[in-house]
XYZ file of C-alpha atoms in Angstrom:
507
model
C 214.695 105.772 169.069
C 218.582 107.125 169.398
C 217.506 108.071 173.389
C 216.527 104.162 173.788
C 219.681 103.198 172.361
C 222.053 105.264 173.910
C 220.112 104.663 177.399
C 221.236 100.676 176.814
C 224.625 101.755 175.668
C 224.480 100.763 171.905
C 226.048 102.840 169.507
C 226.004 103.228 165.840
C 228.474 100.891 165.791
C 228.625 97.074 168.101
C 230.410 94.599 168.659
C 228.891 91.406 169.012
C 230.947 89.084 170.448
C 230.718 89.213 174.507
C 232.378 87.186 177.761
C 230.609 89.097 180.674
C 232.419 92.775 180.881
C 234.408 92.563 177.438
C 232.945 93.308 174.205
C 234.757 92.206 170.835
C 234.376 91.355 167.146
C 236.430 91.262 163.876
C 234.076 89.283 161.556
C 231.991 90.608 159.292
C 229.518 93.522 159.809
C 225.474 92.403 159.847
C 222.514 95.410 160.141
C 219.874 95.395 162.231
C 217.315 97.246 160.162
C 213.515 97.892 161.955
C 210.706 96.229 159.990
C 208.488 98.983 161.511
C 209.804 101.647 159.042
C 212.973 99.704 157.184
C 215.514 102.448 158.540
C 219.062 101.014 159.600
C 219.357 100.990 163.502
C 223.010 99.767 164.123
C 225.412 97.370 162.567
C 226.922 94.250 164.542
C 230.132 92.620 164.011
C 229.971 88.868 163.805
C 231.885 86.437 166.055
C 235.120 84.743 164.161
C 235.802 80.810 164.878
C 239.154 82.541 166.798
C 236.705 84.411 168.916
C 234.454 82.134 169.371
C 236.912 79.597 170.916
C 237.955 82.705 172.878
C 234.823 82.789 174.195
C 234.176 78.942 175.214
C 237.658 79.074 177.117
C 236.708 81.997 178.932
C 232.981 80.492 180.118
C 235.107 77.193 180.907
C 237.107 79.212 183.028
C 234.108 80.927 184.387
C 232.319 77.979 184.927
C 235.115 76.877 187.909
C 234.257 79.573 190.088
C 230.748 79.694 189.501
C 229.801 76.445 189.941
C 231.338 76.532 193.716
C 229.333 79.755 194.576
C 226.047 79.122 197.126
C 223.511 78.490 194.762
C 221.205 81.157 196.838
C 223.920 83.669 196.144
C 223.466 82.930 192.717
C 219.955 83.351 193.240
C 220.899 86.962 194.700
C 222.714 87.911 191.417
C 219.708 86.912 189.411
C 217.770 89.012 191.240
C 219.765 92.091 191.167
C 219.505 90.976 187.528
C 215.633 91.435 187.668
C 215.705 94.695 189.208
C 217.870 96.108 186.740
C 215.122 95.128 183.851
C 212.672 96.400 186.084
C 214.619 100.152 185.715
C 215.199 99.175 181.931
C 211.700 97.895 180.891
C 210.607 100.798 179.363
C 213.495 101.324 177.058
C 214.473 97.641 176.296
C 210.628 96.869 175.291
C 211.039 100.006 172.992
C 213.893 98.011 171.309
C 212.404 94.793 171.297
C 209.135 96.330 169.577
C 211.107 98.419 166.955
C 213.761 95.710 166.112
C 211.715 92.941 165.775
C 207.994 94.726 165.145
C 205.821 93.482 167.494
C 203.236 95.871 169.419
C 204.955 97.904 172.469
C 202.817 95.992 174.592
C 204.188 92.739 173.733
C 207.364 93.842 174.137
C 206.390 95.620 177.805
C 205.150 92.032 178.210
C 208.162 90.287 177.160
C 210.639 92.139 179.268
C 208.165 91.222 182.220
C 208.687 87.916 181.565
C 212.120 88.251 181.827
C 211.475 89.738 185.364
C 208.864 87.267 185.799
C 211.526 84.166 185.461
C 214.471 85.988 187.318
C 211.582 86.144 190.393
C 211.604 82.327 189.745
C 214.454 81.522 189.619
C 215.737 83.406 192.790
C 213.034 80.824 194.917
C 214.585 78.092 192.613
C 217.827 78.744 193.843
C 216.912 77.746 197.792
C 214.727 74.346 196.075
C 217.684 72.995 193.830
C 216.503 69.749 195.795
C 217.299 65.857 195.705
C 216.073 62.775 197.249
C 216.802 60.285 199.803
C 215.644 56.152 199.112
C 215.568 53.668 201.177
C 218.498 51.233 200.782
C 217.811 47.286 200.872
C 221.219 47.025 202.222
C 221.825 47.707 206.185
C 223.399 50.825 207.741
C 223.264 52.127 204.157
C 221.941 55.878 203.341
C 220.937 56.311 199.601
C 220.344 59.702 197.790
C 220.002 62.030 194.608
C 222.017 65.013 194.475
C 221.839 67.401 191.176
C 225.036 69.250 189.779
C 225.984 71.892 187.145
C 226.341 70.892 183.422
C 228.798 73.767 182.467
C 228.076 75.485 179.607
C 224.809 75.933 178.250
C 224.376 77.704 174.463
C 221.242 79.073 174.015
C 220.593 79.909 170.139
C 217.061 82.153 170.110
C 214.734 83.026 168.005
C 213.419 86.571 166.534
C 209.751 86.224 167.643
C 211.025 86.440 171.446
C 214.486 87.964 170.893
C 214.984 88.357 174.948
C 212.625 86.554 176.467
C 213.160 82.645 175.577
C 216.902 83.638 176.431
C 215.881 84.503 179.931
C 213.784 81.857 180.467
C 217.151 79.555 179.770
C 219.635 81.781 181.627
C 217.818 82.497 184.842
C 217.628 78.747 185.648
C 220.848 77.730 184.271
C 222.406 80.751 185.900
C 220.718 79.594 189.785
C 221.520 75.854 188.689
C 225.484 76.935 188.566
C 225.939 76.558 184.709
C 227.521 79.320 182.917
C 225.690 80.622 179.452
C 226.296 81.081 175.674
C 223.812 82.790 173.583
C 223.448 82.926 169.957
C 220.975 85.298 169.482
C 218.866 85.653 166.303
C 220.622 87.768 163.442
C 217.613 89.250 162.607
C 217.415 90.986 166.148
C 221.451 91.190 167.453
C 221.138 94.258 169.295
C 218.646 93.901 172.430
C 220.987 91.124 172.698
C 223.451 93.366 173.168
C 221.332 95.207 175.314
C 220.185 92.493 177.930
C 224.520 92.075 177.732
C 224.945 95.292 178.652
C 222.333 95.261 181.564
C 223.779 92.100 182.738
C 227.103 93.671 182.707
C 225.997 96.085 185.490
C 225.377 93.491 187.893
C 228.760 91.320 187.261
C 230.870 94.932 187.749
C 228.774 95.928 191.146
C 229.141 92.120 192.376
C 232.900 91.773 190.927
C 231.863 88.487 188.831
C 234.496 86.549 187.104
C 234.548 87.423 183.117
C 232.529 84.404 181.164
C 228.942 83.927 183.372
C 227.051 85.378 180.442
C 228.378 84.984 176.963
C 227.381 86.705 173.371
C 228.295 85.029 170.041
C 226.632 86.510 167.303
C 226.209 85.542 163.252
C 224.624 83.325 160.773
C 223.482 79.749 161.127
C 227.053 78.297 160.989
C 228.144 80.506 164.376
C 225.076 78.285 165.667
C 226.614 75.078 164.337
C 229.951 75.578 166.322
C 228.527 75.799 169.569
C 225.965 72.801 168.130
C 228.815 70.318 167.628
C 231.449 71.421 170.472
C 231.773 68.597 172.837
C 232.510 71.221 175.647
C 229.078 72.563 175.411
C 226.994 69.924 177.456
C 223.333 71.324 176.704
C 222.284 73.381 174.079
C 218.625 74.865 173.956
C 217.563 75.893 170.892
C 214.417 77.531 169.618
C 212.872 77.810 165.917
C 212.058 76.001 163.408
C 211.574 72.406 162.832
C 213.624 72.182 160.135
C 216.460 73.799 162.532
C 215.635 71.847 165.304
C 216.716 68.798 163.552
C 219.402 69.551 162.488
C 220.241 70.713 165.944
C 218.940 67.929 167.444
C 221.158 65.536 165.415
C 224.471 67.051 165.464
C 224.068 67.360 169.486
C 223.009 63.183 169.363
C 225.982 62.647 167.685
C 228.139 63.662 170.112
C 225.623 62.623 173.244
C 225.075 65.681 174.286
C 222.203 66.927 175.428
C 219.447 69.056 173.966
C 216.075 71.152 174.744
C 214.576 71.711 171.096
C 211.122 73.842 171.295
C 210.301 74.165 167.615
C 207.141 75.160 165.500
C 203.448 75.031 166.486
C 200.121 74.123 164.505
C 197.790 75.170 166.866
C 193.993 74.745 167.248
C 191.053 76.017 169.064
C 187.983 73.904 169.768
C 184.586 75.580 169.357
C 181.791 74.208 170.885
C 178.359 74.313 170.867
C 178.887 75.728 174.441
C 181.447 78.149 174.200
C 181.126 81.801 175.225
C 181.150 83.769 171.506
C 182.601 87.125 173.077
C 185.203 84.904 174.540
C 185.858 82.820 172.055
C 186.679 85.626 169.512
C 189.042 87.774 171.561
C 191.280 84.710 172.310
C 191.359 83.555 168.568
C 191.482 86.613 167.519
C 195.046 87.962 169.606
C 196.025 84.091 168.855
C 196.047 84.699 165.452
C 196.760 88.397 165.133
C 199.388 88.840 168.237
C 203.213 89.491 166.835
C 201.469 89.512 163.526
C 200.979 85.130 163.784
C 204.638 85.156 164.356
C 204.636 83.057 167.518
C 205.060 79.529 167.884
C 201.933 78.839 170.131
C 199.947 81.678 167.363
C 196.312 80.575 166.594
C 196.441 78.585 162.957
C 193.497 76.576 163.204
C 189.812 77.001 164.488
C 187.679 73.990 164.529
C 183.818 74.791 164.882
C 180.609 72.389 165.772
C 178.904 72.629 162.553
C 175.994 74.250 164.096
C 177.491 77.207 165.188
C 180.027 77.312 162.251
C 178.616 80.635 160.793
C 177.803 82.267 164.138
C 181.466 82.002 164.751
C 182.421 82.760 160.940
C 180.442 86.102 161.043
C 182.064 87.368 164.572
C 185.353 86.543 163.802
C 185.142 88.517 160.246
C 183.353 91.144 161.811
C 186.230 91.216 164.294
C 189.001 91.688 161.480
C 186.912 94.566 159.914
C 188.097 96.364 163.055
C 191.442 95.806 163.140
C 194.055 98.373 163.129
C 197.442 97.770 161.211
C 200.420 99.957 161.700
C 203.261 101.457 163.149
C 203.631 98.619 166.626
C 204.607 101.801 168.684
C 201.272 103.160 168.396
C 199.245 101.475 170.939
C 196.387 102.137 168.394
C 197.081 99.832 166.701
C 196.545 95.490 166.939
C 198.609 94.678 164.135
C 202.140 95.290 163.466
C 204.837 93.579 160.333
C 206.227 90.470 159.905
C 209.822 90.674 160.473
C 211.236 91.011 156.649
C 210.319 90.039 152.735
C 211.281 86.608 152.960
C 208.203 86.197 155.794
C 206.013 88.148 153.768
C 206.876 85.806 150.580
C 206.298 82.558 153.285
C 202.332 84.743 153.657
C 201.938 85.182 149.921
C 202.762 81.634 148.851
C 200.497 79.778 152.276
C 197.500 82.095 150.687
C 198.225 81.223 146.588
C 198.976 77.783 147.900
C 195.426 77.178 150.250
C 193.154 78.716 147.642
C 195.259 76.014 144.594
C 194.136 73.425 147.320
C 190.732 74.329 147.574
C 190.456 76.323 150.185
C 188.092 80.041 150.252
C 189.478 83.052 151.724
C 186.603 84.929 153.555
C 188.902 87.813 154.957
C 191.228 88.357 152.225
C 194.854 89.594 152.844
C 197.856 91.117 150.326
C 201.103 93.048 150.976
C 200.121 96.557 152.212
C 201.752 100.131 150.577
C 201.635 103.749 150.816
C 202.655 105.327 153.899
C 203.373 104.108 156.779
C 204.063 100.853 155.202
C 207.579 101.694 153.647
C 209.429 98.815 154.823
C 207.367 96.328 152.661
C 206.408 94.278 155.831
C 202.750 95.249 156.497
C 200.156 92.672 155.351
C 196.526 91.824 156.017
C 195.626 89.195 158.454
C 193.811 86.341 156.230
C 191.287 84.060 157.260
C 190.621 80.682 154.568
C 188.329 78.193 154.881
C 190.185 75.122 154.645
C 190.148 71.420 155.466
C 192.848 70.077 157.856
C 194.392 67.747 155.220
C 195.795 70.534 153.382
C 199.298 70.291 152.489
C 199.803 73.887 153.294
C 197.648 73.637 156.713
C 199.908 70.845 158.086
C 202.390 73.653 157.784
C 203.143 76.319 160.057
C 203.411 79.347 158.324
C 204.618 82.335 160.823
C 201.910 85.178 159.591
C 198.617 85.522 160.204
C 196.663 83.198 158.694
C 193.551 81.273 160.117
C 192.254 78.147 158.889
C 188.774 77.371 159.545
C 186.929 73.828 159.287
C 184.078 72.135 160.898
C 183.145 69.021 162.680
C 180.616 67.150 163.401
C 181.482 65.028 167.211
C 183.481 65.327 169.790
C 186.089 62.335 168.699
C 186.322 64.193 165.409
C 186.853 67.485 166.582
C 190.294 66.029 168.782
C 191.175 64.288 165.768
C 191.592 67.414 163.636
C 193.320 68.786 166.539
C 196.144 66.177 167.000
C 196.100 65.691 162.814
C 199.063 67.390 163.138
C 203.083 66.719 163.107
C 203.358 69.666 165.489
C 202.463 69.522 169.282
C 202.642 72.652 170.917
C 199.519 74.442 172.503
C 195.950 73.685 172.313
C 192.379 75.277 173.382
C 189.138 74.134 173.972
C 185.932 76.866 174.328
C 183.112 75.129 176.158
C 181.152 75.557 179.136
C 180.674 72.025 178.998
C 182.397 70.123 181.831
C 182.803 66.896 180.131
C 184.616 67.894 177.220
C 186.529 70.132 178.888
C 187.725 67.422 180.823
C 188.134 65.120 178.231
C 190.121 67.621 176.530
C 192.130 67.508 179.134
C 192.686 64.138 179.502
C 194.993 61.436 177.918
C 192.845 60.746 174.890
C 192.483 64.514 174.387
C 194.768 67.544 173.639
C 198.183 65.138 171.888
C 199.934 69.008 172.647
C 202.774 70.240 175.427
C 199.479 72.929 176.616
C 196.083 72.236 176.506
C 193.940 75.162 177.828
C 190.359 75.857 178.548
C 188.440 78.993 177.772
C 191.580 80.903 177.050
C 193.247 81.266 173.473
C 196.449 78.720 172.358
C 198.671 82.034 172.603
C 200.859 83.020 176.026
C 201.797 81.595 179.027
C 202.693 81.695 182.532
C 206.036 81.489 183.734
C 205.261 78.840 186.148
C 204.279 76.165 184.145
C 206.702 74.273 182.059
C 206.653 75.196 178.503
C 207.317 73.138 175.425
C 205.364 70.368 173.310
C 205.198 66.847 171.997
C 205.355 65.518 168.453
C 207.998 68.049 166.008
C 207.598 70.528 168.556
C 210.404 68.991 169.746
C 209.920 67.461 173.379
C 211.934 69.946 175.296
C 210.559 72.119 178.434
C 212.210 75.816 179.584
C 210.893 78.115 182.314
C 208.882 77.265 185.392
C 207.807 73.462 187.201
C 210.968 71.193 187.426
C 212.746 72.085 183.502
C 215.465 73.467 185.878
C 216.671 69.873 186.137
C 217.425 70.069 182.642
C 220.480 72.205 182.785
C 222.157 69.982 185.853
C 223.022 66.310 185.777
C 221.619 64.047 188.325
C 223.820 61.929 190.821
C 223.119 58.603 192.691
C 224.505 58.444 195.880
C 225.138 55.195 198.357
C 226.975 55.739 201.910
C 227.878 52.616 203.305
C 228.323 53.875 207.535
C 228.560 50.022 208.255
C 231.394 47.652 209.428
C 230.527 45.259 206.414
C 230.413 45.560 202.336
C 227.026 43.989 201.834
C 226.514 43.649 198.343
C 223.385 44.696 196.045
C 220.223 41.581 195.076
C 221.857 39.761 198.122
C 225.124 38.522 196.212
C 227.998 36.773 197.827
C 231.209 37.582 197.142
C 233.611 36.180 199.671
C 237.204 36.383 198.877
């Protein structure tokens, strides 16, 4: 691992306070420790309130200049951006996989997104477009223009410690805002890395200091940025519980949020659905990142006359899974990310088995080695019944609830029977329901997908949900006008001042 962290310039020792080229940090000193094995891989320094104002004045500043650049030559230092994580992928998926212990696949895959949404945004950055209306008032012209916010804080999560920050900084970057991320303590240094990357591009291109911005620390470095009235937008991603508290210190000032917090998410099985198909997609749903994503697989809802067919294949299919080391590509399953999640597994299984519920694929805390770090458990699967206090709740491990119904009608019901509204499946060859899935009495979720699992998607669809899920929508489709504020225009190229609703107003 030291040749992936010296080839993205960490050392044993980083700071992680950032504006653009300079790094700095006096505060306190947090380790990043690998859940994979529970070895130390660097220590951070945490951003001071000094430094953080340090670093808000410096994006302000930033923020002048940037804002006045062509937005397609903004475009062209995203893109330079991309093709500097396309020579980096290799190394900065290494990192994400070891830091935060997801498979090196998934963190291939997540540095692809990042590549995926610079792509984006570059052909963004030529569409930034606005409207033109038809005025009631003569020898009037009428229009929408969109501007920069200014600075946009990003606070991330540790499931997707790179990617959900690129999906936010590629469009705010093309949209002429200027960016300050709090990344997740739990996984400070690719931070530092996608920093460091970035940092390459503003030297070659001579960028002012301040376009991209690093604060790093606990949740009260978060709460800064959360209540500064110079900070016009901030997107945040985690928790529900987080998310409201985000949500209403930004109110309180009337600033502006983006909240994409936790998922319950189900899959529909129905009498028609493929089997094979079916199992792979609930399996990675509920298995992928170890059921530490927010669209992860929690829930399978089964016709009652296929209930055991489906049982039987998806146990059969957890007999055969392989739980280890995430930098093997042997095996499916790597840890959660530290003891506290692996507590959050042990008390959702105690807690659905006190309700009622029957574990057919039981799971526990796994030792001996290759488990040292005390993060390696055994995907579960309970039978359960959707009223469960402890199903309502997400739990971020990999747990799947199983239940049955009976009709159509019920079978959305248990789906939307839930505070959270993120993603959504249906597995049917059936036309109708997959339609009515689809439609406005179906799927109450942000994504609703047929014959594919409740876990991934596409950069070029908006993503977020409804409900506690928060509301908000990052990456592709129109969430760039999120990070700019619209403007009404009306150019009056008349002689006259003819007023609006035909008023007279003669002085």
């Amino acid at each position: 691992m030291q040749d992936v962290l010296t080839k993205l310039g960490l050392q044993a020792q980083n700071n992680g306070t950032s504006t653009g080229k300079n790094f700095f940090g006096s505060g306190d000193a947090i380790t990043s420790w690998s859940p994979v094995d529970g070895k130390t891989i660097g220590t951070v320094t945490t951003t001071t309130s000094e430094e953080y104002e340090k670093v808000v004045a410096t994006a302000a500043e930033a923020f002048k200049t940037w804002k006045e650049v062509p937005a397609p030559q903004r475009g062209e230092i995203v893109r330079q951006y991309g093709d500097i994580l396309r020579e980096y992928k290799e190394p900065l998926g290494k990192l994400v996989s070891y830091e935060m212990g997801k498979s090196y696949q998934e963190g291939l895959g997540e540095v692809q997104e990042m590549i995926d949404i610079c792509d984006f945004a570059v052909g963004l950055s030529r569409q930034l477009y606005g409207l033109t209306i038809k005025s009631e008032r003569p020898a009037h012209h009428m229009q929408e223009q969109w501007h920069p916010l200014g600075i946009v804080g990003i606070i991330s999560a540790f499931n997707f410690p790179v990617a959900v920050w690129s999906w936010n900084t590629a469009l705010a970057w093309v949209c002429g805002d200027v960016t300050i991320w709090k990344a997740s303590e739990k996984t400070p240094l690719t931070a530092i890395a996608c920093q460091n990357l970035f940092n390459k591009v503003a030297e070659a291109n001579d960028l002012p200091e301040g376009i991209s911005n690093i604060i790093t620390g606990n949740a009260q470095v978060g709460e800064w940025m959360t209540k500064d009235g110079r900070v016009p937008l901030i997107s945040a991603t985690g928790s529900i519980r987080m998310g409201k508290i985000v949500g209403t210190e930004v109110a309180k000032r009337l600033g502006k949020s983006i909240l994409e917090l936790g998922g319950n998410n189900a899959i529909i099985v129905t009498p028609d659905a493929d089997l094979k198909m079916t199992t792979i997609g609930t399996v990675f749903g509920a298995v992928g990142t170890a059921g530490q994503r927010c669209t992860s697989t929690r829930r399978v809802i089964i016709h009652d006359s296929i209930y055991d067919k489906v049982k039987d294949a998806l146990v059969k299919a957890y007999g055969q899974l392989s739980i280890g080391d995430p930098l093997d590509e042997k095996n499916h399953v790597g840890p959660l990310i530290d003891k506290d999640a692996v507590k959050a597994y042990q008390y959702a299984l105690d807690k659905v088995v006190e309700e009622g519920g029957n574990l057919i694929v039981e799971g526990g805390v796994l030792e001996g080695p290759g488990y040292e770090s005390g993060c390696y458990v055994k995907p579960a699967i309970a039978e359960a019944k959707n009223s469960f206090e402890i199903v309502q709740h997400e739990t971020f491990a990999p747990i799947l609830y199983l239940m049955k119904y009976s009709t159509f009608e019920e079978a959305i019901a248990l789906q939307n029977g839930v505070p959270q509204g993120l993603s959504s499946a249906i597995m049917t060859n059936n036309m109708r329901e997959a339609h009515q899935f689809l439609s406005a009495s179906g799927s109450d979720c942000g994504i609703a997908n047929v014959n594919i699992g409740t876990s991934g998607a596409e950069i070029g669809g908006a993503f977020g949900g409804e409900k506690e899920t928060g509301g908000g929508r990052e990456s592709g489709s129109d969430a760039w006008k999120a990070y700019m504020r619209r403007q009404t225009n009306t150019l009056n190229y008349s002689p006259d001042l003819p007023l609006a609703q035909g008023i007279k107003f003669d002085i």
